[in-house]
mmCIF file of C-alpha atoms in Angstrom:
data_model
loop_
_atom_site.group_PDB
_atom_site.id
_atom_site.type_symbol
_atom_site.label_atom_id
_atom_site.label_comp_id
_atom_site.label_asym_id
_atom_site.label_seq_id
_atom_site.Cartn_x
_atom_site.Cartn_y
_atom_site.Cartn_z
ATOM 1 C CA MET A 275 0.000 0.000 0.000
ATOM 2 C CA ARG A 276 0.957 3.651 -0.362
ATOM 3 C CA TYR A 277 1.559 5.670 2.797
ATOM 4 C CA TYR A 278 1.802 9.474 2.889
ATOM 5 C CA ILE A 279 3.260 10.689 6.217
ATOM 6 C CA ILE A 280 3.628 14.232 7.579
ATOM 7 C CA ALA A 281 5.993 14.945 10.499
ATOM 8 C CA GLY A 282 6.986 18.530 11.221
ATOM 9 C CA GLU A 283 9.774 18.321 13.790
ATOM 10 C CA ALA A 284 12.694 16.208 15.045
ATOM 11 C CA SER A 285 10.666 14.081 17.486
ATOM 12 C CA GLY A 286 8.088 13.378 14.764
ATOM 13 C CA ASP A 287 10.884 12.322 12.417
ATOM 14 C CA LEU A 288 12.169 9.862 15.054
ATOM 15 C CA HIS A 289 8.796 8.269 15.828
ATOM 16 C CA ALA A 290 7.648 8.231 12.196
ATOM 17 C CA SER A 291 10.898 6.523 11.107
ATOM 18 C CA ASN A 292 10.396 3.757 13.687
ATOM 19 C CA LEU A 293 6.786 3.388 12.551
ATOM 20 C CA MET A 294 7.895 3.122 8.883
ATOM 21 C CA LYS A 295 10.394 0.420 9.804
ATOM 22 C CA GLU A 296 7.645 -1.615 11.477
ATOM 23 C CA ILE A 297 5.102 -0.994 8.695
ATOM 24 C CA LYS A 298 7.598 -2.588 6.260
ATOM 25 C CA ASN A 299 7.549 -5.700 8.462
ATOM 26 C CA GLU A 300 3.752 -5.849 8.134
ATOM 27 C CA ASP A 301 3.530 -4.751 4.492
ATOM 28 C CA SER A 302 6.621 -5.782 2.540
ATOM 29 C CA ALA A 303 5.494 -3.837 -0.555
ATOM 30 C CA ALA A 304 4.877 -0.601 1.372
ATOM 31 C CA GLU A 305 5.610 2.638 -0.501
ATOM 32 C CA PHE A 306 6.276 5.878 1.366
ATOM 33 C CA ARG A 307 6.088 9.534 0.477
ATOM 34 C CA PHE A 308 6.586 12.002 3.313
ATOM 35 C CA TRP A 309 7.342 15.334 4.890
ATOM 36 C CA GLY A 310 9.920 14.696 7.595
ATOM 37 C CA GLY A 311 13.638 14.370 8.183
ATOM 38 C CA ASP A 312 16.816 12.347 7.838
ATOM 39 C CA LEU A 313 15.641 9.393 9.946
ATOM 40 C CA MET A 314 12.547 8.895 7.801
ATOM 41 C CA GLN A 315 14.647 9.265 4.677
ATOM 42 C CA ALA A 316 16.903 6.449 5.903
ATOM 43 C CA GLN A 317 13.858 4.132 5.838
ATOM 44 C CA GLY A 318 13.360 4.733 2.103
ATOM 45 C CA GLY A 319 10.675 6.416 0.050
ATOM 46 C CA GLU A 320 10.401 9.991 -1.248
ATOM 47 C CA LEU A 321 11.049 13.026 0.939
ATOM 48 C CA VAL A 322 8.898 15.957 -0.262
ATOM 49 C CA LYS A 323 10.111 18.556 2.232
ATOM 50 C CA HIS A 324 12.466 18.499 5.237
ATOM 51 C CA TYR A 325 11.056 19.682 8.583
ATOM 52 C CA ARG A 326 13.850 22.302 8.737
ATOM 53 C CA GLU A 327 11.903 24.172 6.040
ATOM 54 C CA THR A 328 8.496 23.840 7.698
ATOM 55 C CA ALA A 329 9.065 24.358 11.455
ATOM 56 C CA PHE A 330 7.835 27.874 12.228
ATOM 57 C CA MET A 331 7.421 28.409 15.982
ATOM 58 C CA GLY A 332 5.970 31.458 17.732
ATOM 59 C CA PHE A 333 3.461 34.094 16.653
ATOM 60 C CA LEU A 334 5.931 36.557 15.101
ATOM 61 C CA THR A 335 7.849 33.865 13.205
ATOM 62 C CA VAL A 336 4.594 32.526 11.779
ATOM 63 C CA LEU A 337 3.532 36.053 10.803
ATOM 64 C CA LYS A 338 6.830 36.702 8.990
ATOM 65 C CA ASN A 339 6.594 33.417 7.100
ATOM 66 C CA LEU A 340 2.908 33.381 6.126
ATOM 67 C CA GLY A 341 3.799 33.266 2.413
ATOM 68 C CA LYS A 342 5.988 30.173 2.874
ATOM 69 C CA ILE A 343 3.373 28.498 5.070
ATOM 70 C CA ARG A 344 0.635 29.048 2.461
ATOM 71 C CA ALA A 345 2.952 27.719 -0.251
ATOM 72 C CA ASN A 346 3.620 24.602 1.857
ATOM 73 C CA PHE A 347 -0.121 23.958 2.242
ATOM 74 C CA SER A 348 -0.657 24.302 -1.520
ATOM 75 C CA LEU A 349 2.300 22.032 -2.322
ATOM 76 C CA CYS A 350 1.108 19.374 0.122
ATOM 77 C CA GLU A 351 -2.480 19.435 -1.176
ATOM 78 C CA LYS A 352 -1.360 19.116 -4.807
ATOM 79 C CA ASP A 353 1.154 16.377 -3.920
ATOM 80 C CA LEU A 354 -1.435 14.357 -1.977
ATOM 81 C CA LEU A 355 -3.864 14.342 -4.891
ATOM 82 C CA GLU A 356 -1.149 13.316 -7.350
ATOM 83 C CA TYR A 357 0.228 10.518 -5.133
ATOM 84 C CA LYS A 358 -3.215 9.079 -4.260
ATOM 85 C CA PRO A 359 -2.121 7.287 -1.055
ATOM 86 C CA ASP A 360 -4.111 4.545 0.659
ATOM 87 C CA VAL A 361 -3.719 6.503 3.881
ATOM 88 C CA LEU A 362 -2.450 9.847 5.157
ATOM 89 C CA ILE A 363 -0.603 9.405 8.483
ATOM 90 C CA LEU A 364 -0.259 12.627 10.471
ATOM 91 C CA VAL A 365 2.314 12.841 13.288
ATOM 92 C CA ASP A 366 1.444 15.453 15.982
ATOM 93 C CA TYR A 367 2.215 18.957 14.463
ATOM 94 C CA PRO A 368 -1.447 20.106 14.669
ATOM 95 C CA GLY A 369 -1.216 23.591 13.117
ATOM 96 C CA PHE A 370 -0.359 22.064 9.746
ATOM 97 C CA ASN A 371 -1.718 18.547 10.113
ATOM 98 C CA LEU A 372 -5.300 19.343 11.118
ATOM 99 C CA ARG A 373 -5.681 21.429 7.982
ATOM 100 C CA MET A 374 -4.297 18.554 5.901
ATOM 101 C CA ALA A 375 -6.675 16.136 7.648
ATOM 102 C CA LYS A 376 -9.629 18.275 6.505
ATOM 103 C CA PHE A 377 -8.313 18.437 2.933
ATOM 104 C CA ALA A 378 -7.647 14.685 2.742
ATOM 105 C CA LYS A 379 -11.052 13.776 4.188
ATOM 106 C CA GLU A 380 -12.811 16.054 1.691
ATOM 107 C CA HIS A 381 -10.974 14.249 -1.134
ATOM 108 C CA GLY A 382 -11.750 10.713 0.029
ATOM 109 C CA ILE A 383 -8.315 9.897 1.485
ATOM 110 C CA ARG A 384 -8.300 7.844 4.723
ATOM 111 C CA VAL A 385 -6.758 9.788 7.626
ATOM 112 C CA HIS A 386 -4.812 8.250 10.507
ATOM 113 C CA TYR A 387 -3.383 10.462 13.272
ATOM 114 C CA TYR A 388 -0.334 9.013 15.024
ATOM 115 C CA ILE A 389 0.554 10.799 18.298
ATOM 116 C CA SER A 390 -2.311 13.059 19.276
ATOM 117 C CA PRO A 391 -1.806 16.813 19.537
ATOM 118 C CA LYS A 392 -1.780 17.841 23.221
ATOM 119 C CA ILE A 393 -5.326 19.166 23.083
ATOM 120 C CA TRP A 394 -5.926 17.773 26.592
ATOM 121 C CA ALA A 395 -3.597 20.552 27.846
ATOM 122 C CA TRP A 396 -4.912 23.433 25.758
ATOM 123 C CA LYS A 397 -6.955 24.194 22.607
ATOM 124 C CA GLU A 398 -9.448 21.493 23.579
ATOM 125 C CA GLY A 399 -11.782 22.827 20.875
ATOM 126 C CA ARG A 400 -9.614 21.099 18.260
ATOM 127 C CA VAL A 401 -11.270 17.836 19.255
ATOM 128 C CA LYS A 402 -14.198 18.787 16.950
ATOM 129 C CA LYS A 403 -11.883 18.833 13.927
ATOM 130 C CA ILE A 404 -10.335 15.516 14.943
ATOM 131 C CA LYS A 405 -13.763 13.873 15.283
ATOM 132 C CA THR A 406 -14.807 15.245 11.892
ATOM 133 C CA TYR A 407 -11.684 14.629 9.798
ATOM 134 C CA VAL A 408 -9.677 11.805 11.434
ATOM 135 C CA ASP A 409 -10.703 8.192 10.796
ATOM 136 C CA ARG A 410 -8.394 6.650 13.429
ATOM 137 C CA MET A 411 -6.467 8.302 16.256
ATOM 138 C CA PHE A 412 -3.488 6.369 17.644
ATOM 139 C CA THR A 413 -2.485 7.662 21.087
ATOM 140 C CA ILE A 414 0.697 7.235 23.119
ATOM 141 C CA PHE A 415 -0.489 8.152 26.640
ATOM 142 C CA PRO A 416 -3.048 6.098 28.589
ATOM 143 C CA PHE A 417 -4.838 9.181 29.967
ATOM 144 C CA GLU A 418 -5.675 10.286 26.399
ATOM 145 C CA THR A 419 -8.169 7.399 26.127
ATOM 146 C CA GLU A 420 -10.257 8.898 28.934
ATOM 147 C CA PHE A 421 -9.911 12.410 27.512
ATOM 148 C CA TYR A 422 -11.290 11.385 24.118
ATOM 149 C CA LYS A 423 -13.936 9.144 25.689
ATOM 150 C CA LYS A 424 -15.290 12.274 27.402
ATOM 151 C CA HIS A 425 -15.782 13.648 23.867
ATOM 152 C CA ASN A 426 -17.388 10.411 22.581
ATOM 153 C CA TYR A 427 -14.466 9.548 20.328
ATOM 154 C CA GLU A 428 -12.782 6.153 20.439
ATOM 155 C CA VAL A 429 -8.981 6.055 20.130
ATOM 156 C CA SER A 430 -6.357 3.288 19.934
ATOM 157 C CA PHE A 431 -3.644 3.286 22.608
ATOM 158 C CA GLY A 432 -0.617 1.140 21.757
ATOM 159 C CA GLY A 433 2.041 2.254 24.218
ATOM 160 C CA ASN A 434 4.673 4.959 23.899
ATOM 161 C CA PRO A 435 7.283 4.851 21.089
ATOM 162 C CA LEU A 436 9.801 6.658 23.317
ATOM 163 C CA LEU A 437 10.353 3.321 25.028
ATOM 164 C CA ASP A 438 11.434 1.877 21.665
ATOM 165 C CA ALA A 439 13.769 4.817 21.000
ATOM 166 C CA ILE A 440 15.374 4.341 24.413
ATOM 167 C CA GLU A 441 15.511 0.560 24.128
ATOM 168 C CA ASN A 442 17.208 0.801 20.697
ATOM 169 C CA ARG A 443 19.574 3.669 21.559
ATOM 170 C CA LEU A 444 23.232 3.572 20.606
ATOM 171 C CA ASN A 445 25.960 3.266 23.279
ATOM 172 C CA LYS A 446 23.540 1.563 25.663
ATOM 173 C CA ASP A 447 26.386 -0.362 27.289
ATOM 174 C CA GLU A 448 28.918 2.491 27.369
ATOM 175 C CA SER A 449 30.804 2.816 30.670
ATOM 176 C CA PHE A 450 31.097 6.034 32.681
ATOM 177 C CA GLU A 451 34.838 6.053 32.032
ATOM 178 C CA ASP A 452 34.393 5.673 28.253
ATOM 179 C CA PHE A 453 31.805 8.459 28.179
ATOM 180 C CA THR A 454 33.888 10.935 30.211
ATOM 181 C CA THR A 455 37.055 10.122 28.245
ATOM 182 C CA LYS A 456 35.273 10.532 24.900
ATOM 183 C CA ASN A 457 33.935 13.942 25.945
ATOM 184 C CA ASN A 458 37.026 15.132 27.829
ATOM 185 C CA LEU A 459 35.145 15.327 31.147
ATOM 186 C CA PRO A 460 36.608 14.917 34.651
ATOM 187 C CA ASN A 461 35.950 11.839 36.779
ATOM 188 C CA LYS A 462 33.175 13.374 38.924
ATOM 189 C CA PRO A 463 29.471 12.476 39.288
ATOM 190 C CA ILE A 464 27.395 14.236 36.626
ATOM 191 C CA VAL A 465 24.316 16.427 36.947
ATOM 192 C CA ALA A 466 22.771 16.703 33.459
ATOM 193 C CA LEU A 467 21.173 19.981 32.400
ATOM 194 C CA LEU A 468 18.384 19.709 29.805
ATOM 195 C CA ALA A 469 17.424 23.325 29.203
ATOM 196 C CA GLY A 470 15.387 22.924 26.019
ATOM 197 C CA SER A 471 16.160 23.419 22.342
ATOM 198 C CA ARG A 472 14.924 26.949 21.601
ATOM 199 C CA LYS A 473 16.989 30.084 22.209
ATOM 200 C CA GLN A 474 14.390 31.951 24.282
ATOM 201 C CA GLU A 475 13.823 28.900 26.455
ATOM 202 C CA ILE A 476 17.562 28.405 27.020
ATOM 203 C CA GLU A 477 18.117 32.090 27.857
ATOM 204 C CA ARG A 478 15.383 31.943 30.510
ATOM 205 C CA ILE A 479 16.124 28.620 32.180
ATOM 206 C CA LEU A 480 19.829 27.765 31.840
ATOM 207 C CA PRO A 481 21.198 30.682 33.947
ATOM 208 C CA VAL A 482 18.821 29.746 36.796
ATOM 209 C CA MET A 483 19.919 26.102 36.613
ATOM 210 C CA LEU A 484 23.548 27.200 36.689
ATOM 211 C CA ASP A 485 23.042 29.306 39.822
ATOM 212 C CA VAL A 486 23.338 26.116 41.902
ATOM 213 C CA VAL A 487 26.670 24.936 40.445
ATOM 214 C CA GLY A 488 28.712 26.441 43.303
ATOM 215 C CA ASP A 489 26.616 24.555 45.886
ATOM 216 C CA PHE A 490 27.725 21.161 44.543
ATOM 217 C CA PRO A 491 31.539 21.253 44.195
ATOM 218 C CA ASP A 492 31.789 17.443 44.174
ATOM 219 C CA HIS A 493 29.696 17.211 41.001
ATOM 220 C CA GLN A 494 30.151 18.363 37.417
ATOM 221 C CA PHE A 495 27.306 20.027 35.526
ATOM 222 C CA VAL A 496 26.985 19.054 31.865
ATOM 223 C CA VAL A 497 24.564 20.630 29.374
ATOM 224 C CA ALA A 498 22.845 18.432 26.785
ATOM 225 C CA ALA A 499 23.392 20.959 23.992
ATOM 226 C CA ALA A 500 20.746 21.256 21.267
ATOM 227 C CA PRO A 501 22.207 20.539 17.792
ATOM 228 C CA SER A 502 20.543 23.650 16.357
ATOM 229 C CA ILE A 503 22.187 26.015 18.903
ATOM 230 C CA THR A 504 25.739 27.316 18.348
ATOM 231 C CA LYS A 505 28.554 27.108 20.877
ATOM 232 C CA GLU A 506 28.818 30.905 20.692
ATOM 233 C CA PHE A 507 25.214 31.324 21.821
ATOM 234 C CA TYR A 508 25.731 28.968 24.770
ATOM 235 C CA ALA A 509 28.938 30.820 25.703
ATOM 236 C CA GLN A 510 27.000 34.106 25.904
ATOM 237 C CA VAL A 511 24.334 32.568 28.155
ATOM 238 C CA VAL A 512 26.760 30.682 30.415
ATOM 239 C CA GLY A 513 29.432 33.363 30.858
ATOM 240 C CA ASP A 514 32.245 32.266 33.190
ATOM 241 C CA ARG A 515 30.270 29.552 35.026
ATOM 242 C CA ASP A 516 31.936 26.163 35.340
ATOM 243 C CA VAL A 517 29.896 23.963 33.025
ATOM 244 C CA LYS A 518 30.617 21.496 30.212
ATOM 245 C CA PHE A 519 28.685 20.707 27.020
ATOM 246 C CA VAL A 520 27.976 17.615 24.964
ATOM 247 C CA TYR A 521 26.212 17.783 21.583
ATOM 248 C CA GLY A 522 23.931 15.110 20.126
ATOM 249 C CA GLN A 523 24.378 12.719 23.078
ATOM 250 C CA THR A 524 21.390 13.396 25.318
ATOM 251 C CA TYR A 525 20.632 9.730 26.071
ATOM 252 C CA ASP A 526 24.340 8.948 26.562
ATOM 253 C CA LEU A 527 24.670 11.874 28.971
ATOM 254 C CA LEU A 528 21.545 11.006 30.929
ATOM 255 C CA GLN A 529 22.435 7.366 31.432
ATOM 256 C CA GLN A 530 25.779 8.411 32.962
ATOM 257 C CA SER A 531 24.241 11.065 35.248
ATOM 258 C CA LYS A 532 23.446 10.892 38.948
ATOM 259 C CA ALA A 533 20.588 13.386 38.560
ATOM 260 C CA ALA A 534 19.186 15.922 36.082
ATOM 261 C CA LEU A 535 17.606 19.371 35.943
ATOM 262 C CA VAL A 536 15.066 19.224 33.121
ATOM 263 C CA THR A 537 12.837 21.706 31.330
ATOM 264 C CA SER A 538 9.287 20.424 30.965
ATOM 265 C CA GLY A 539 8.377 18.468 27.841
ATOM 266 C CA THR A 540 9.285 15.107 26.363
ATOM 267 C CA ALA A 541 12.682 15.368 28.090
ATOM 268 C CA THR A 542 11.056 14.759 31.498
ATOM 269 C CA LEU A 543 9.676 11.462 30.220
ATOM 270 C CA GLU A 544 12.983 10.449 28.585
ATOM 271 C CA THR A 545 14.845 11.179 31.829
ATOM 272 C CA ALA A 546 12.381 9.061 33.809
ATOM 273 C CA LEU A 547 12.527 6.144 31.348
ATOM 274 C CA LEU A 548 16.327 6.194 31.637
ATOM 275 C CA ARG A 549 15.843 5.964 35.433
ATOM 276 C CA ILE A 550 17.531 9.281 36.341
ATOM 277 C CA PRO A 551 16.120 11.272 39.303
ATOM 278 C CA GLN A 552 15.142 14.765 38.157
ATOM 279 C CA VAL A 553 13.908 18.223 39.059
ATOM 280 C CA VAL A 554 11.542 19.832 36.539
ATOM 281 C CA CYS A 555 12.409 23.507 35.977
ATOM 282 C CA TYR A 556 10.054 25.665 33.939
ATOM 283 C CA ILE A 557 9.926 29.400 33.290
ATOM 284 C CA THR A 558 7.742 31.093 30.685
ATOM 285 C CA GLY A 559 8.160 34.640 29.431
ATOM 286 C CA GLY A 560 5.952 37.407 30.786
ATOM 287 C CA GLY A 561 6.450 36.983 34.532
ATOM 288 C CA LYS A 562 3.816 36.284 37.192
ATOM 289 C CA ILE A 563 0.839 37.871 35.395
ATOM 290 C CA LEU A 564 1.224 35.871 32.185
ATOM 291 C CA PHE A 565 1.885 32.753 34.266
ATOM 292 C CA ALA A 566 -1.379 33.286 36.180
ATOM 293 C CA ILE A 567 -3.298 33.669 32.888
ATOM 294 C CA GLY A 568 -1.575 30.584 31.439
ATOM 295 C CA LYS A 569 -2.510 28.506 34.485
ATOM 296 C CA ARG A 570 -6.165 29.355 33.975
ATOM 297 C CA LEU A 571 -6.001 28.330 30.300
ATOM 298 C CA LEU A 572 -4.260 25.019 31.005
ATOM 299 C CA LYS A 573 -6.581 22.069 31.509
ATOM 300 C CA VAL A 574 -4.106 19.845 33.386
ATOM 301 C CA LYS A 575 -2.900 19.473 36.980
ATOM 302 C CA TYR A 576 0.795 19.031 36.120
ATOM 303 C CA ILE A 577 3.199 20.303 33.480
ATOM 304 C CA SER A 578 5.533 17.296 33.304
ATOM 305 C CA LEU A 579 4.545 14.192 31.358
ATOM 306 C CA VAL A 580 5.847 11.966 34.177
ATOM 307 C CA ASN A 581 3.310 13.356 36.643
ATOM 308 C CA LEU A 582 0.546 13.558 34.033
ATOM 309 C CA VAL A 583 0.874 9.877 33.105
ATOM 310 C CA MET A 584 1.022 8.760 36.746
ATOM 311 C CA ASP A 585 -1.672 11.272 37.767
ATOM 312 C CA LYS A 586 0.272 12.163 40.908
ATOM 313 C CA LEU A 587 3.371 14.113 41.914
ATOM 314 C CA ILE A 588 6.362 11.866 41.146
ATOM 315 C CA VAL A 589 8.915 14.538 40.249
ATOM 316 C CA LYS A 590 9.061 18.035 41.746
ATOM 317 C CA GLU A 591 7.869 20.785 39.397
ATOM 318 C CA LEU A 592 9.473 24.181 40.037
ATOM 319 C CA ILE A 593 7.513 26.627 37.917
ATOM 320 C CA GLN A 594 8.031 30.342 37.220
ATOM 321 C CA HIS A 595 8.993 32.295 40.413
ATOM 322 C CA PHE A 596 9.281 29.003 42.360
ATOM 323 C CA CYS A 597 12.072 28.044 39.971
ATOM 324 C CA ASN A 598 14.916 29.750 41.846
ATOM 325 C CA LYS A 599 18.343 28.900 43.214
ATOM 326 C CA GLU A 600 17.171 27.956 46.723
ATOM 327 C CA ASN A 601 14.396 25.597 45.581
ATOM 328 C CA ILE A 602 16.480 23.947 42.858
ATOM 329 C CA ALA A 603 19.448 23.406 45.229
ATOM 330 C CA SER A 604 17.194 21.954 47.931
ATOM 331 C CA GLU A 605 15.468 19.497 45.583
ATOM 332 C CA LEU A 606 18.702 18.542 43.822
ATOM 333 C CA LYS A 607 20.277 17.727 47.198
ATOM 334 C CA ASN A 608 17.297 15.468 47.984
ATOM 335 C CA ILE A 609 17.560 13.438 44.789
ATOM 336 C CA LEU A 610 21.374 13.149 44.820
ATOM 337 C CA GLU A 611 21.433 11.596 48.299
ATOM 338 C CA GLU A 612 21.111 7.820 48.422
ATOM 339 C CA GLY A 613 18.007 7.420 50.562
ATOM 340 C CA SER A 614 14.250 6.917 50.622
ATOM 341 C CA TYR A 615 13.415 10.084 48.631
ATOM 342 C CA ARG A 616 15.609 9.082 45.695
ATOM 343 C CA SER A 617 14.644 5.399 45.786
ATOM 344 C CA LYS A 618 10.904 6.231 45.880
ATOM 345 C CA MET A 619 11.275 8.294 42.688
ATOM 346 C CA LEU A 620 13.119 5.420 41.005
ATOM 347 C CA SER A 621 10.479 2.850 42.000
ATOM 348 C CA ASN A 622 7.757 5.157 40.625
ATOM 349 C CA TYR A 623 9.708 5.297 37.355
ATOM 350 C CA GLN A 624 9.340 1.522 37.090
ATOM 351 C CA LEU A 625 5.549 1.840 37.486
ATOM 352 C CA LEU A 626 5.578 4.567 34.825
ATOM 353 C CA ASN A 627 7.343 2.243 32.402
ATOM 354 C CA GLU A 628 4.706 -0.431 32.963
ATOM 355 C CA LYS A 629 1.840 2.054 32.603
ATOM 356 C CA LEU A 630 3.206 3.167 29.218
ATOM 357 C CA GLY A 631 2.987 -0.392 27.926
ATOM 358 C CA GLY A 632 6.672 -1.337 27.707
ATOM 359 C CA ALA A 633 8.763 -1.519 24.525
ATOM 360 C CA GLY A 634 7.271 -2.552 21.166
ATOM 361 C CA ALA A 635 4.818 0.340 20.672
ATOM 362 C CA SER A 636 5.960 1.109 17.105
ATOM 363 C CA SER A 637 5.304 -2.491 16.116
ATOM 364 C CA ARG A 638 1.861 -2.514 17.759
ATOM 365 C CA PHE A 639 0.871 0.716 15.985
ATOM 366 C CA ALA A 640 2.126 -0.557 12.614
ATOM 367 C CA LYS A 641 -0.002 -3.714 12.991
ATOM 368 C CA MET A 642 -3.105 -1.628 13.819
ATOM 369 C CA ILE A 643 -2.548 0.720 10.857
ATOM 370 C CA VAL A 644 -2.021 -2.074 8.314
ATOM 371 C CA GLU A 645 -4.938 -4.127 9.691
ATOM 372 C CA ASP A 646 -7.208 -1.078 9.449
ATOM 373 C CA LEU A 647 -6.271 -0.575 5.796
ATOM 374 C CA LYS A 648 -6.800 -4.251 4.985
ATOM 375 C CA THR A 649 -10.368 -4.084 6.301
ATOM 376 C CA ILE A 650 -11.319 -1.279 3.922
ATOM 377 C CA HIS A 651 -9.633 -2.687 0.791
#
């Protein structure tokens, strides 16, 4: 069968590539055409556009690039009609993908959505479009089943593909000594700093994380540097603070760390699945007033995926003005010490792993997608 896939960012490229690999196991004659990245390209098929050319984040950036965005919509619509796929598979990226779902549905193309947009956190109204234009929704968090049930829409939960990415990671058996030698790091316990991948985010959160460095002289602080951010930019943000950097080795860094300071997002889940105690640090722009407004708009109790999945406080969330040197240092001290606080977090991580369905999600989703297509052909 012919599969047309749209992923608009790096994480979508990763999960879509693993899905493609498993679809080929179910459908040996599978043909792919896609919007995505290098990992999808490595699985074969035709790349229409790389996500580097389509990822426009933030109101002003979108405004400046409206012409390009409109051109991308037109190109995708024309390309879909010419390719005539058996199914359009959309991977998260709702701003673009929900519009393409509408277009595909209107032209008789079956629509599968793989990895639901986070409409349970905000923009809940988008559920109407999903119910109208999406034939099957494949979800990766167990709580999403209940969310959609509330809206009378049945979804298919198959586990979380992050577990596959972590299970299949490179350098899984690397020793601490090999990692520190390779990256020219001293022989001291590591605290990993995951401060996000966007410049504004890094400028807000990294300096606050680094305020605690002097309180932990027996540890080294190492930043998981985002590939898209230059060393010069990091140097400006860090100044003369004693911190090291590693690029493109987030999983390698985490698995060698004693603890981590992590900005909210997928990184909190990755850190938990790699069994590293963490403190969630989150600061938005706009200060206390904007934060208060944002809290009222959010539909969820927690901001970290770890706590959302478990539906209870597993990892400490230090948000906005609570994210300061004193609170970070206090919580970091708690999770670095070998004791009941640290071990309770680690045992909750094991329950999290089980709740997410264990490894093999990509394979389960591929089976569901191919079976669905077989029933309508």
